[in-house]
mmCIF file of C-alpha atoms and ligand atoms in Angstrom:
data_model
loop_
_atom_site.group_PDB
_atom_site.id
_atom_site.type_symbol
_atom_site.label_atom_id
_atom_site.label_comp_id
_atom_site.label_asym_id
_atom_site.label_seq_id
_atom_site.Cartn_x
_atom_site.Cartn_y
_atom_site.Cartn_z
ATOM 1 C CA MET A 1 -106.179 47.717 93.970
ATOM 2 C CA THR A 2 -109.449 49.454 94.691
ATOM 3 C CA ALA A 3 -112.531 47.600 95.873
ATOM 4 C CA LEU A 4 -113.965 48.090 92.413
ATOM 5 C CA SER A 5 -110.950 46.869 90.462
ATOM 6 C CA GLN A 6 -110.977 43.715 92.593
ATOM 7 C CA GLN A 7 -114.522 43.120 91.386
ATOM 8 C CA ALA A 8 -113.442 42.918 87.751
ATOM 9 C CA LEU A 9 -113.876 39.507 86.161
ATOM 10 C CA GLU A 10 -110.967 37.172 86.806
ATOM 11 C CA GLY A 11 -110.234 36.788 83.101
ATOM 12 C CA VAL A 12 -110.036 40.557 82.753
ATOM 13 C CA ARG A 13 -107.761 41.004 85.783
ATOM 14 C CA ARG A 14 -105.295 38.433 84.460
ATOM 15 C CA ILE A 15 -104.953 39.975 80.994
ATOM 16 C CA LYS A 16 -101.491 40.995 79.875
ATOM 17 C CA PRO A 17 -102.078 44.131 77.769
ATOM 18 C CA TYR A 18 -101.411 44.002 74.026
ATOM 19 C CA GLN A 19 -98.118 45.686 73.194
ATOM 20 C CA PRO A 20 -98.428 47.615 69.948
ATOM 21 C CA GLY A 21 -95.479 48.633 67.792
ATOM 22 C CA LYS A 22 -93.792 51.722 69.215
ATOM 23 C CA PRO A 23 -95.287 54.856 67.615
ATOM 24 C CA VAL A 24 -92.891 57.202 65.812
ATOM 25 C CA GLU A 25 -94.097 60.209 67.855
ATOM 26 C CA GLU A 26 -93.348 58.378 71.111
ATOM 27 C CA LEU A 27 -89.737 57.716 70.083
ATOM 28 C CA GLU A 28 -89.419 61.350 68.949
ATOM 29 C CA ARG A 29 -90.573 62.500 72.386
ATOM 30 C CA GLU A 30 -88.361 60.067 74.280
ATOM 31 C CA LEU A 31 -85.091 60.460 72.398
ATOM 32 C CA GLY A 32 -85.545 63.757 70.565
ATOM 33 C CA LEU A 33 -84.811 61.998 67.274
ATOM 34 C CA THR A 34 -86.107 62.916 63.850
ATOM 35 C CA ASP A 35 -86.070 60.895 60.641
ATOM 36 C CA ILE A 36 -87.345 57.782 62.382
ATOM 37 C CA ILE A 37 -88.450 54.725 60.418
ATOM 38 C CA LYS A 38 -91.077 52.395 61.830
ATOM 39 C CA LEU A 39 -91.022 48.833 60.526
ATOM 40 C CA ALA A 40 -92.925 47.471 63.491
ATOM 41 C CA SER A 41 -96.630 47.095 62.720
ATOM 42 C CA ASN A 42 -96.831 45.487 59.275
ATOM 43 C CA GLU A 43 -98.273 48.602 57.683
ATOM 44 C CA ASN A 44 -98.154 49.186 53.925
ATOM 45 C CA PRO A 45 -95.174 51.497 53.183
ATOM 46 C CA LEU A 46 -97.092 52.932 50.200
ATOM 47 C CA GLY A 47 -100.097 53.818 52.332
ATOM 48 C CA PRO A 48 -103.545 53.657 50.746
ATOM 49 C CA GLY A 49 -104.009 54.058 47.009
ATOM 50 C CA GLN A 50 -105.233 57.230 45.361
ATOM 51 C CA ALA A 51 -108.790 55.900 44.976
ATOM 52 C CA ALA A 52 -109.122 55.236 48.704
ATOM 53 C CA ARG A 53 -107.749 58.672 49.578
ATOM 54 C CA ALA A 54 -110.151 60.361 47.166
ATOM 55 C CA ALA A 55 -113.127 58.441 48.576
ATOM 56 C CA LEU A 56 -112.707 60.162 51.948
ATOM 57 C CA SER A 57 -113.959 63.568 50.807
ATOM 58 C CA ALA A 58 -117.664 62.688 50.543
ATOM 59 C CA PRO A 59 -118.063 61.281 54.089
ATOM 60 C CA LEU A 60 -115.806 64.042 55.449
ATOM 61 C CA SER A 61 -118.437 66.580 54.429
ATOM 62 C CA GLN A 62 -121.115 64.679 56.370
ATOM 63 C CA LEU A 63 -119.508 64.064 59.746
ATOM 64 C CA GLU A 64 -122.760 64.814 61.602
ATOM 65 C CA ARG A 65 -124.393 61.724 60.076
ATOM 66 C CA TYR A 66 -124.211 58.223 61.551
ATOM 67 C CA PRO A 67 -122.603 55.729 59.203
ATOM 68 C CA ASP A 68 -124.720 53.056 57.496
ATOM 69 C CA GLY A 69 -125.033 50.563 60.353
ATOM 70 C CA ASN A 70 -125.628 47.719 57.927
ATOM 71 C CA GLY A 71 -122.690 48.694 55.742
ATOM 72 C CA PHE A 72 -124.826 47.917 52.698
ATOM 73 C CA ALA A 73 -122.460 49.259 50.042
ATOM 74 C CA LEU A 74 -119.307 47.784 51.576
ATOM 75 C CA ARG A 75 -120.917 44.402 52.170
ATOM 76 C CA SER A 76 -122.179 44.370 48.563
ATOM 77 C CA ALA A 77 -118.692 45.173 47.294
ATOM 78 C CA LEU A 78 -117.181 42.445 49.484
ATOM 79 C CA ALA A 79 -119.835 39.941 48.400
ATOM 80 C CA ALA A 80 -118.928 40.551 44.752
ATOM 81 C CA HIS A 81 -115.201 40.439 45.551
ATOM 82 C CA HIS A 82 -115.458 37.047 47.260
ATOM 83 C CA ASP A 83 -118.299 35.685 45.145
ATOM 84 C CA VAL A 84 -120.461 34.992 48.211
ATOM 85 C CA GLY A 85 -123.812 36.354 49.389
ATOM 86 C CA PRO A 86 -123.778 39.561 51.513
ATOM 87 C CA GLU A 87 -125.547 37.614 54.287
ATOM 88 C CA ARG A 88 -122.220 35.854 54.891
ATOM 89 C CA ILE A 89 -120.390 39.089 55.768
ATOM 90 C CA VAL A 90 -119.834 40.684 59.196
ATOM 91 C CA LEU A 91 -118.094 44.060 59.249
ATOM 92 C CA GLY A 92 -115.737 44.982 62.058
ATOM 93 C CA ASN A 93 -113.809 47.937 63.460
ATOM 94 C CA GLY A 94 -110.690 46.250 62.174
ATOM 95 C CA SER A 95 -110.651 42.464 62.054
ATOM 96 C CA ASN A 96 -109.669 42.628 65.723
ATOM 97 C CA ASP A 97 -113.267 43.635 66.430
ATOM 98 C CA VAL A 98 -114.529 40.574 64.585
ATOM 99 C CA LEU A 99 -112.171 38.284 66.518
ATOM 100 C CA GLU A 100 -113.657 39.656 69.744
ATOM 101 C CA LEU A 101 -117.205 39.173 68.468
ATOM 102 C CA ILE A 102 -116.352 35.530 67.792
ATOM 103 C CA ALA A 103 -114.933 35.130 71.306
ATOM 104 C CA ARG A 104 -118.038 36.719 72.850
ATOM 105 C CA ALA A 105 -120.394 34.597 70.780
ATOM 106 C CA PHE A 106 -118.742 31.229 71.403
ATOM 107 C CA LEU A 107 -116.421 31.351 74.404
ATOM 108 C CA THR A 108 -117.005 31.575 78.138
ATOM 109 C CA ARG A 109 -115.804 29.930 81.338
ATOM 110 C CA GLY A 110 -115.563 26.175 80.853
ATOM 111 C CA ARG A 111 -114.995 26.412 77.110
ATOM 112 C CA ARG A 112 -111.616 25.999 75.476
ATOM 113 C CA SER A 113 -109.981 28.320 72.974
ATOM 114 C CA VAL A 114 -107.280 26.627 70.882
ATOM 115 C CA PHE A 115 -104.472 28.505 69.151
ATOM 116 C CA SER A 116 -100.824 27.962 68.322
ATOM 117 C CA GLU A 117 -97.935 29.051 70.486
ATOM 118 C CA HIS A 118 -96.283 32.153 68.906
ATOM 119 C CA ALA A 119 -99.597 33.053 67.216
ATOM 120 C CA PHE A 120 -101.255 36.476 67.074
ATOM 121 C CA ALA A 121 -101.632 37.882 70.613
ATOM 122 C CA VAL A 122 -105.258 38.877 70.182
ATOM 123 C CA TYR A 123 -106.487 35.250 70.284
ATOM 124 C CA PRO A 124 -105.547 34.652 73.926
ATOM 125 C CA LEU A 125 -106.499 38.238 74.827
ATOM 126 C CA ALA A 126 -110.018 38.032 73.421
ATOM 127 C CA SER A 127 -110.496 34.505 74.803
ATOM 128 C CA GLN A 128 -109.281 35.355 78.285
ATOM 129 C CA ALA A 129 -111.483 38.445 78.537
ATOM 130 C CA VAL A 130 -114.553 36.199 78.349
ATOM 131 C CA GLY A 131 -113.151 33.652 80.826
ATOM 132 C CA ALA A 132 -112.381 30.811 78.423
ATOM 133 C CA GLU A 133 -109.702 28.198 78.978
ATOM 134 C CA LEU A 134 -106.613 29.118 76.955
ATOM 135 C CA CYS A 135 -104.997 26.250 75.102
ATOM 136 C CA GLY A 136 -101.797 27.389 73.420
ATOM 137 C CA VAL A 137 -100.598 24.403 71.405
ATOM 138 C CA PRO A 138 -96.838 23.891 70.999
ATOM 139 C CA ALA A 139 -95.723 25.119 67.597
ATOM 140 C CA ASN A 140 -93.362 23.369 65.197
ATOM 141 C CA PRO A 141 -89.827 23.155 66.590
ATOM 142 C CA ALA A 142 -87.220 25.757 65.610
ATOM 143 C CA ALA A 143 -85.455 23.092 63.552
ATOM 144 C CA HIS A 144 -88.558 22.232 61.488
ATOM 145 C CA PRO A 145 -87.409 21.987 57.841
ATOM 146 C CA GLU A 146 -90.308 23.954 56.304
ATOM 147 C CA GLN A 147 -92.235 25.943 58.902
ATOM 148 C CA PRO A 148 -90.084 26.588 61.985
ATOM 149 C CA PHE A 149 -92.254 28.043 64.789
ATOM 150 C CA GLY A 150 -95.288 27.468 62.518
ATOM 151 C CA HIS A 151 -98.665 26.001 63.417
ATOM 152 C CA ASP A 152 -98.738 22.234 64.100
ATOM 153 C CA LEU A 153 -102.253 21.518 62.890
ATOM 154 C CA ASP A 154 -102.123 17.847 63.922
ATOM 155 C CA ALA A 155 -101.387 18.862 67.494
ATOM 156 C CA MET A 156 -104.068 21.535 67.306
ATOM 157 C CA ALA A 157 -106.649 19.013 66.104
ATOM 158 C CA GLU A 158 -105.726 16.821 69.071
ATOM 159 C CA ALA A 159 -106.274 19.792 71.409
ATOM 160 C CA VAL A 160 -109.874 20.004 70.260
ATOM 161 C CA ASN A 161 -111.417 18.159 73.206
ATOM 162 C CA GLU A 162 -115.074 18.093 74.298
ATOM 163 C CA HIS A 163 -114.742 21.585 75.847
ATOM 164 C CA ALA A 164 -113.223 23.202 72.768
ATOM 165 C CA ALA A 165 -115.413 25.841 71.121
ATOM 166 C CA VAL A 166 -113.060 27.919 68.947
ATOM 167 C CA VAL A 167 -109.789 27.261 67.113
ATOM 168 C CA PHE A 168 -107.827 30.247 65.810
ATOM 169 C CA ILE A 169 -105.469 29.765 62.850
ATOM 170 C CA ALA A 170 -103.441 32.666 61.479
ATOM 171 C CA ASN A 171 -102.482 32.052 57.857
ATOM 172 C CA PRO A 172 -99.902 33.453 57.365
ATOM 173 C CA ASN A 173 -99.183 33.793 61.051
ATOM 174 C CA ASN A 174 -98.035 36.956 62.747
ATOM 175 C CA PRO A 175 -95.319 37.203 64.125
ATOM 176 C CA THR A 176 -93.691 34.222 62.390
ATOM 177 C CA GLY A 177 -94.756 34.674 58.744
ATOM 178 C CA THR A 178 -95.282 30.917 58.479
ATOM 179 C CA TRP A 179 -98.274 29.484 56.649
ATOM 180 C CA VAL A 180 -100.466 26.428 56.336
ATOM 181 C CA GLU A 181 -100.479 24.416 53.119
ATOM 182 C CA PRO A 182 -103.988 24.244 51.555
ATOM 183 C CA ALA A 183 -104.082 20.428 51.775
ATOM 184 C CA VAL A 184 -103.053 20.487 55.446
ATOM 185 C CA LEU A 185 -105.787 23.007 56.199
ATOM 186 C CA GLU A 186 -108.371 20.860 54.441
ATOM 187 C CA THR A 187 -107.373 17.776 56.436
ATOM 188 C CA PHE A 188 -107.673 19.839 59.619
ATOM 189 C CA LEU A 189 -111.142 21.093 58.694
ATOM 190 C CA GLN A 190 -112.235 17.511 58.089
ATOM 191 C CA ARG A 191 -111.042 16.512 61.551
ATOM 192 C CA VAL A 192 -112.684 19.287 63.581
ATOM 193 C CA PRO A 193 -116.292 18.613 64.684
ATOM 194 C CA ALA A 194 -118.944 20.812 63.036
ATOM 195 C CA HIS A 195 -119.931 22.504 66.320
ATOM 196 C CA VAL A 196 -116.421 23.927 66.861
ATOM 197 C CA ALA A 197 -115.643 27.248 65.166
ATOM 198 C CA VAL A 198 -112.489 27.300 63.041
ATOM 199 C CA VAL A 199 -111.346 30.891 62.637
ATOM 200 C CA LEU A 200 -109.006 31.356 59.692
ATOM 201 C CA ASP A 201 -107.352 34.750 60.098
ATOM 202 C CA GLU A 202 -106.231 35.862 56.644
ATOM 203 C CA ALA A 203 -104.924 39.335 57.471
ATOM 204 C CA TYR A 204 -101.964 38.797 55.103
ATOM 205 C CA ASN A 205 -103.713 36.691 52.455
ATOM 206 C CA GLU A 206 -103.044 39.112 49.593
ATOM 207 C CA TYR A 207 -99.287 38.812 50.125
ATOM 208 C CA MET A 208 -99.251 35.016 49.755
ATOM 209 C CA ALA A 209 -98.085 33.270 46.616
ATOM 210 C CA PRO A 210 -101.351 32.559 44.713
ATOM 211 C CA GLU A 211 -100.852 28.766 44.806
ATOM 212 C CA LEU A 212 -100.637 28.812 48.617
ATOM 213 C CA ARG A 213 -103.888 30.714 49.212
ATOM 214 C CA PRO A 214 -106.774 28.595 50.451
ATOM 215 C CA ALA A 215 -109.887 28.523 48.237
ATOM 216 C CA THR A 216 -111.774 30.655 50.731
ATOM 217 C CA SER A 217 -115.239 30.783 49.111
ATOM 218 C CA LYS A 218 -115.218 27.087 48.284
ATOM 219 C CA LEU A 219 -114.184 26.140 51.832
ATOM 220 C CA LEU A 220 -116.964 28.332 53.258
ATOM 221 C CA ASP A 221 -119.469 26.378 51.161
ATOM 222 C CA GLN A 222 -118.076 23.091 52.437
ATOM 223 C CA TYR A 223 -117.558 23.861 56.126
ATOM 224 C CA ASP A 224 -120.375 25.604 58.033
ATOM 225 C CA ASN A 225 -118.099 26.073 61.050
ATOM 226 C CA LEU A 226 -115.414 27.993 59.141
ATOM 227 C CA ILE A 227 -115.083 31.726 59.853
ATOM 228 C CA VAL A 228 -112.594 33.621 57.684
ATOM 229 C CA THR A 229 -111.366 37.049 58.780
ATOM 230 C CA ARG A 230 -109.789 39.705 56.564
ATOM 231 C CA THR A 231 -108.626 43.278 57.064
ATOM 232 C CA PHE A 232 -108.106 46.583 55.270
ATOM 233 C CA SER A 233 -105.202 47.381 57.626
ATOM 234 C CA LYS A 234 -102.437 45.591 55.798
ATOM 235 C CA VAL A 235 -102.130 45.466 51.985
ATOM 236 C CA TYR A 236 -104.895 48.077 51.552
ATOM 237 C CA GLY A 237 -102.985 50.517 53.748
ATOM 238 C CA LEU A 238 -105.949 51.679 55.856
ATOM 239 C CA ALA A 239 -104.881 50.663 59.384
ATOM 240 C CA ALA A 240 -105.793 54.065 60.850
ATOM 241 C CA LEU A 241 -109.408 53.817 59.713
ATOM 242 C CA ARG A 242 -110.151 50.413 61.292
ATOM 243 C CA ALA A 243 -111.997 48.194 58.847
ATOM 244 C CA GLY A 244 -112.090 44.417 58.719
ATOM 245 C CA TYR A 245 -114.643 41.678 58.241
ATOM 246 C CA ALA A 246 -115.565 38.060 58.645
ATOM 247 C CA LEU A 247 -116.962 35.633 56.103
ATOM 248 C CA ALA A 248 -119.078 32.908 57.671
ATOM 249 C CA HIS A 249 -122.172 30.776 57.298
ATOM 250 C CA PRO A 250 -125.233 33.112 57.172
ATOM 251 C CA ASP A 251 -126.509 31.760 60.519
ATOM 252 C CA VAL A 252 -123.169 32.474 62.186
ATOM 253 C CA ALA A 253 -122.891 35.885 60.530
ATOM 254 C CA ASP A 254 -126.384 36.690 61.826
ATOM 255 C CA LEU A 255 -125.318 35.872 65.402
ATOM 256 C CA LEU A 256 -122.162 37.948 65.173
ATOM 257 C CA ASN A 257 -124.114 40.862 63.688
ATOM 258 C CA ARG A 258 -126.480 40.812 66.671
ATOM 259 C CA ILE A 259 -123.700 41.485 69.173
ATOM 260 C CA ARG A 260 -121.631 44.036 67.304
ATOM 261 C CA GLN A 261 -122.090 47.732 67.989
ATOM 262 C CA PRO A 262 -124.732 49.092 65.592
ATOM 263 C CA PHE A 263 -122.247 51.563 64.059
ATOM 264 C CA ASN A 264 -118.967 49.724 64.538
ATOM 265 C CA VAL A 265 -117.464 50.734 61.171
ATOM 266 C CA ASN A 266 -117.253 54.473 60.610
ATOM 267 C CA ALA A 267 -118.297 56.228 57.415
ATOM 268 C CA LEU A 268 -114.759 57.154 56.348
ATOM 269 C CA ALA A 269 -113.632 53.549 56.740
ATOM 270 C CA GLN A 270 -116.583 52.211 54.746
ATOM 271 C CA ALA A 271 -116.050 54.625 51.860
ATOM 272 C CA ALA A 272 -112.282 54.113 51.713
ATOM 273 C CA ALA A 273 -112.610 50.330 51.969
ATOM 274 C CA ILE A 274 -114.987 50.168 48.996
ATOM 275 C CA ALA A 275 -112.612 52.239 46.881
ATOM 276 C CA ALA A 276 -109.574 50.254 48.039
ATOM 277 C CA LEU A 277 -111.247 46.966 47.162
ATOM 278 C CA GLY A 278 -111.738 48.143 43.587
ATOM 279 C CA ASP A 279 -108.190 49.441 43.235
ATOM 280 C CA THR A 280 -106.531 46.184 42.203
ATOM 281 C CA ARG A 281 -103.556 48.059 40.703
ATOM 282 C CA HIS A 282 -102.619 49.446 44.083
ATOM 283 C CA VAL A 283 -102.775 45.979 45.606
ATOM 284 C CA GLU A 284 -100.578 44.622 42.804
ATOM 285 C CA ARG A 285 -98.101 47.450 43.231
ATOM 286 C CA SER A 286 -97.994 46.889 46.990
ATOM 287 C CA VAL A 287 -97.450 43.140 46.626
ATOM 288 C CA ALA A 288 -94.709 43.666 44.030
ATOM 289 C CA LEU A 289 -92.919 46.146 46.309
ATOM 290 C CA ASN A 290 -93.259 43.674 49.164
ATOM 291 C CA ASN A 291 -91.767 40.821 47.146
ATOM 292 C CA GLU A 292 -88.796 42.977 46.178
ATOM 293 C CA GLY A 293 -88.393 44.111 49.776
ATOM 294 C CA LEU A 294 -88.473 40.517 51.022
ATOM 295 C CA ARG A 295 -85.695 39.620 48.580
ATOM 296 C CA GLN A 296 -83.674 42.652 49.653
ATOM 297 C CA LEU A 297 -84.054 41.916 53.369
ATOM 298 C CA ARG A 298 -83.303 38.210 52.972
ATOM 299 C CA ALA A 299 -80.187 38.937 50.912
ATOM 300 C CA GLY A 300 -78.973 41.485 53.461
ATOM 301 C CA LEU A 301 -79.647 39.226 56.433
ATOM 302 C CA THR A 302 -77.968 36.296 54.719
ATOM 303 C CA ALA A 303 -74.916 38.448 53.985
ATOM 304 C CA MET A 304 -74.704 39.214 57.713
ATOM 305 C CA GLY A 305 -75.001 35.527 58.572
ATOM 306 C CA LEU A 306 -78.356 35.987 60.293
ATOM 307 C CA GLY A 307 -81.075 33.360 60.147
ATOM 308 C CA PHE A 308 -84.712 34.218 59.500
ATOM 309 C CA LEU A 309 -88.052 32.439 59.224
ATOM 310 C CA PRO A 310 -89.751 31.736 55.905
ATOM 311 C CA SER A 311 -92.489 34.308 55.315
ATOM 312 C CA GLN A 312 -95.540 34.645 53.082
ATOM 313 C CA ALA A 313 -96.437 37.988 54.628
ATOM 314 C CA ASN A 314 -95.109 41.569 54.636
ATOM 315 C CA PHE A 315 -92.501 41.007 57.325
ATOM 316 C CA VAL A 316 -89.443 38.887 58.087
ATOM 317 C CA THR A 317 -88.703 37.457 61.509
ATOM 318 C CA VAL A 318 -84.991 37.409 62.242
ATOM 319 C CA ASP A 319 -83.171 35.033 64.561
ATOM 320 C CA CYS A 320 -80.588 37.272 66.253
ATOM 321 C CA ALA A 321 -79.002 34.238 67.981
ATOM 322 C CA ARG A 322 -78.830 36.297 71.188
ATOM 323 C CA PRO A 323 -81.350 38.192 73.323
ATOM 324 C CA ALA A 324 -83.020 40.664 70.967
ATOM 325 C CA GLY A 325 -84.122 43.174 73.627
ATOM 326 C CA PRO A 326 -80.802 45.066 73.773
ATOM 327 C CA LEU A 327 -80.615 45.067 69.968
ATOM 328 C CA PHE A 328 -84.138 46.495 69.780
ATOM 329 C CA ASP A 329 -83.103 49.295 72.170
ATOM 330 C CA ALA A 330 -79.892 50.009 70.267
ATOM 331 C CA LEU A 331 -81.874 50.206 67.013
ATOM 332 C CA LEU A 332 -84.298 52.677 68.618
ATOM 333 C CA ARG A 333 -81.371 54.962 69.353
ATOM 334 C CA LYS A 334 -80.608 54.857 65.614
ATOM 335 C CA GLY A 335 -84.192 55.797 64.827
ATOM 336 C CA VAL A 336 -85.219 52.335 63.615
ATOM 337 C CA ILE A 337 -88.312 50.800 65.229
ATOM 338 C CA LEU A 338 -88.645 47.030 64.862
ATOM 339 C CA ARG A 339 -90.770 44.626 66.887
ATOM 340 C CA PRO A 340 -89.257 42.568 69.724
ATOM 341 C CA LEU A 341 -90.986 39.215 70.216
ATOM 342 C CA ALA A 342 -90.192 38.257 73.814
ATOM 343 C CA GLY A 343 -93.907 38.629 74.582
ATOM 344 C CA TYR A 344 -94.521 35.938 71.956
ATOM 345 C CA GLY A 345 -92.084 33.522 73.571
ATOM 346 C CA MET A 346 -89.370 34.321 71.003
ATOM 347 C CA PRO A 347 -86.816 36.380 72.966
ATOM 348 C CA ASN A 348 -84.042 36.036 70.353
ATOM 349 C CA HIS A 349 -86.160 37.211 67.414
ATOM 350 C CA LEU A 350 -86.973 40.589 65.911
ATOM 351 C CA ARG A 351 -89.742 41.136 63.386
ATOM 352 C CA ILE A 352 -89.029 43.504 60.490
ATOM 353 C CA THR A 353 -91.926 44.868 58.457
ATOM 354 C CA VAL A 354 -91.006 45.210 54.787
ATOM 355 C CA GLY A 355 -90.709 48.917 54.041
ATOM 356 C CA THR A 356 -89.624 50.915 51.030
ATOM 357 C CA LYS A 357 -86.279 50.063 49.449
ATOM 358 C CA ASP A 358 -84.581 52.899 51.371
ATOM 359 C CA GLU A 359 -86.185 51.947 54.677
ATOM 360 C CA ASN A 360 -85.148 48.314 54.239
ATOM 361 C CA GLN A 361 -81.562 49.347 53.528
ATOM 362 C CA ARG A 362 -81.465 51.668 56.522
ATOM 363 C CA CYS A 363 -82.778 48.875 58.695
ATOM 364 C CA LEU A 364 -80.131 46.437 57.405
ATOM 365 C CA ASP A 365 -77.358 48.974 57.892
ATOM 366 C CA ALA A 366 -78.490 49.772 61.425
ATOM 367 C CA LEU A 367 -78.801 46.091 62.272
ATOM 368 C CA GLY A 368 -75.271 45.466 61.003
ATOM 369 C CA GLU A 369 -73.979 48.339 63.112
ATOM 370 C CA VAL A 370 -75.650 47.271 66.354
ATOM 371 C CA LEU A 371 -74.540 43.689 65.783
ATOM 372 C CA ASP A 372 -71.105 45.050 64.966
ATOM 373 C CA ILE A 373 -70.830 42.864 61.931
ATOM 374 C CA ALA A 374 -67.812 43.972 59.945
ATOM 375 C CA GLY A 375 -68.650 45.116 56.475
ATOM 376 C CA ALA A 376 -72.385 44.805 57.072
ATOM 377 C CA ALA A 377 -73.054 48.277 55.761
ATOM 378 C CA ALA A 378 -71.058 47.658 52.584
HETATM 379 C C1 LIG B 1 -102.623 42.906 61.748
HETATM 380 C C2 LIG B 1 -103.376 41.672 62.008
HETATM 381 C C3 LIG B 1 -104.761 41.677 62.043
HETATM 382 C C4 LIG B 1 -105.522 42.899 61.658
HETATM 383 O O1 LIG B 1 -105.910 43.693 62.647
HETATM 384 P P1 LIG B 1 -106.946 44.856 62.332
HETATM 385 O O2 LIG B 1 -107.738 44.907 63.571
HETATM 386 O O3 LIG B 1 -107.774 44.439 61.158
HETATM 387 O O4 LIG B 1 -106.141 46.063 62.066
HETATM 388 C C5 LIG B 1 -105.431 40.491 62.275
HETATM 389 N N1 LIG B 1 -104.760 39.343 62.445
HETATM 390 C C6 LIG B 1 -103.430 39.295 62.378
HETATM 391 C C7 LIG B 1 -102.743 37.986 62.496
HETATM 392 C C8 LIG B 1 -102.699 40.454 62.191
HETATM 393 O O5 LIG B 1 -101.377 40.415 62.156
#
C-alpha cells in the first residue's frame, strides 16, 4: 500500500470489485478456444433491432460534437412511453450510473442502505463507496414455496430504522430471477416513511408477465419517494452503448440531474435508445424468444434432475446441489460461459442467461456432460 492509497476513503478501500461475466475474448486468449458461447451477462441474444442499428449512422457522422447534455429527444420519447412528464426523467450511462447518483445524493456515513441478500451487487458497491452502513436483509429461505432466495419485503421494511435513507429493490432480482407481487410492493411502499428513498430497479421489467408488472406511472404519482430505474442494456440489446434512466418525483429528478456528469449519455446511445423505444416489434420478438428459451432450459434442467429458481427475467438460476465453481470451470473448457454466484452467497448455483435455441441446447448438453448425467445429451 502506498501512502496515497492508504489515504483513500475507508468505504472505497473496503470495496470488493464487481465481477462481470467473463468476456468471450478473454476465454479465447486463455484457452485458445473458438466458437464460445457467453450466457453470463443477461444480454439479448438477438442484439438490438434494425431501427436501433440504423439510428447510429447520423451521430456517427458527428463524433466531434458533444451530445445533447439534457437528452431532450430521449427524455421526450421516454416521457411519452411512460406517460409521465419529462421533468421526472434522469438519464444515466447505463442504469448503474443512476444507481450511483442515488447513492451520492442520499447516502453517506451514518446513513443506512437497505437491500436484500443475494440482490444485485451494485447496491452494496455504490452504497459502500459513499461510506453508508450496509444492511443486507436475509432473503427468503431456499425452501420458500414461491420465491426461494427472493426479497423478504416484510423483513426489509423492518430494517428501515431511523438511519435508513435508501432501500433498493430489484424486481425481478438479479441473480435470482425472483420477483415481488404488485400487492406486496404496494404494502411495502405504504410502510416506508416518505423521507426514505425506495429504489425499484426494473432492469428486466419487459420480460415479466404483464399481470406481474407494477403500475409504474401510477405508483410514481402516489409515492413521492419512489425512484424507478430502467435500462436499455437488457431487452433492448444495447448494453455496449450504456443507456439507462430513472423515473422519480420532479424534485428528486432535479437533484439527481445536478450531480450527474453534464454529458453522461453519449450521442450514439441517445439516438439508438430513441429508436429502440419505438421498435415494439423487436421487444415482442425478444420476449417471445426468451419465453421459449425459458421453457427449453427448464425442460432440459428438469430432465437432468436439476433444480432451478422461478424466474421472470431472461435467465435461469440453477441449483447444482454441489459447489458450482468446478462446474463453471469445466464448462469454460467446453466454451460455455455461465455466471458463478459464490460472490452472491450462492456457491451451489449457476446463472444461465437465455440465449438462442442453439445456444441453450449447447449449454444444456455441456452441463449434462460436466455433471456426467447419463443420457443428458439425448
Ligand atoms: C443488468 C442490470 C442493470 C442494468 O445495468 P446497466 O448499467 O443499465 O447496463 C441494473 N440492475 C440490475 C438488477 C441488472 O441486472
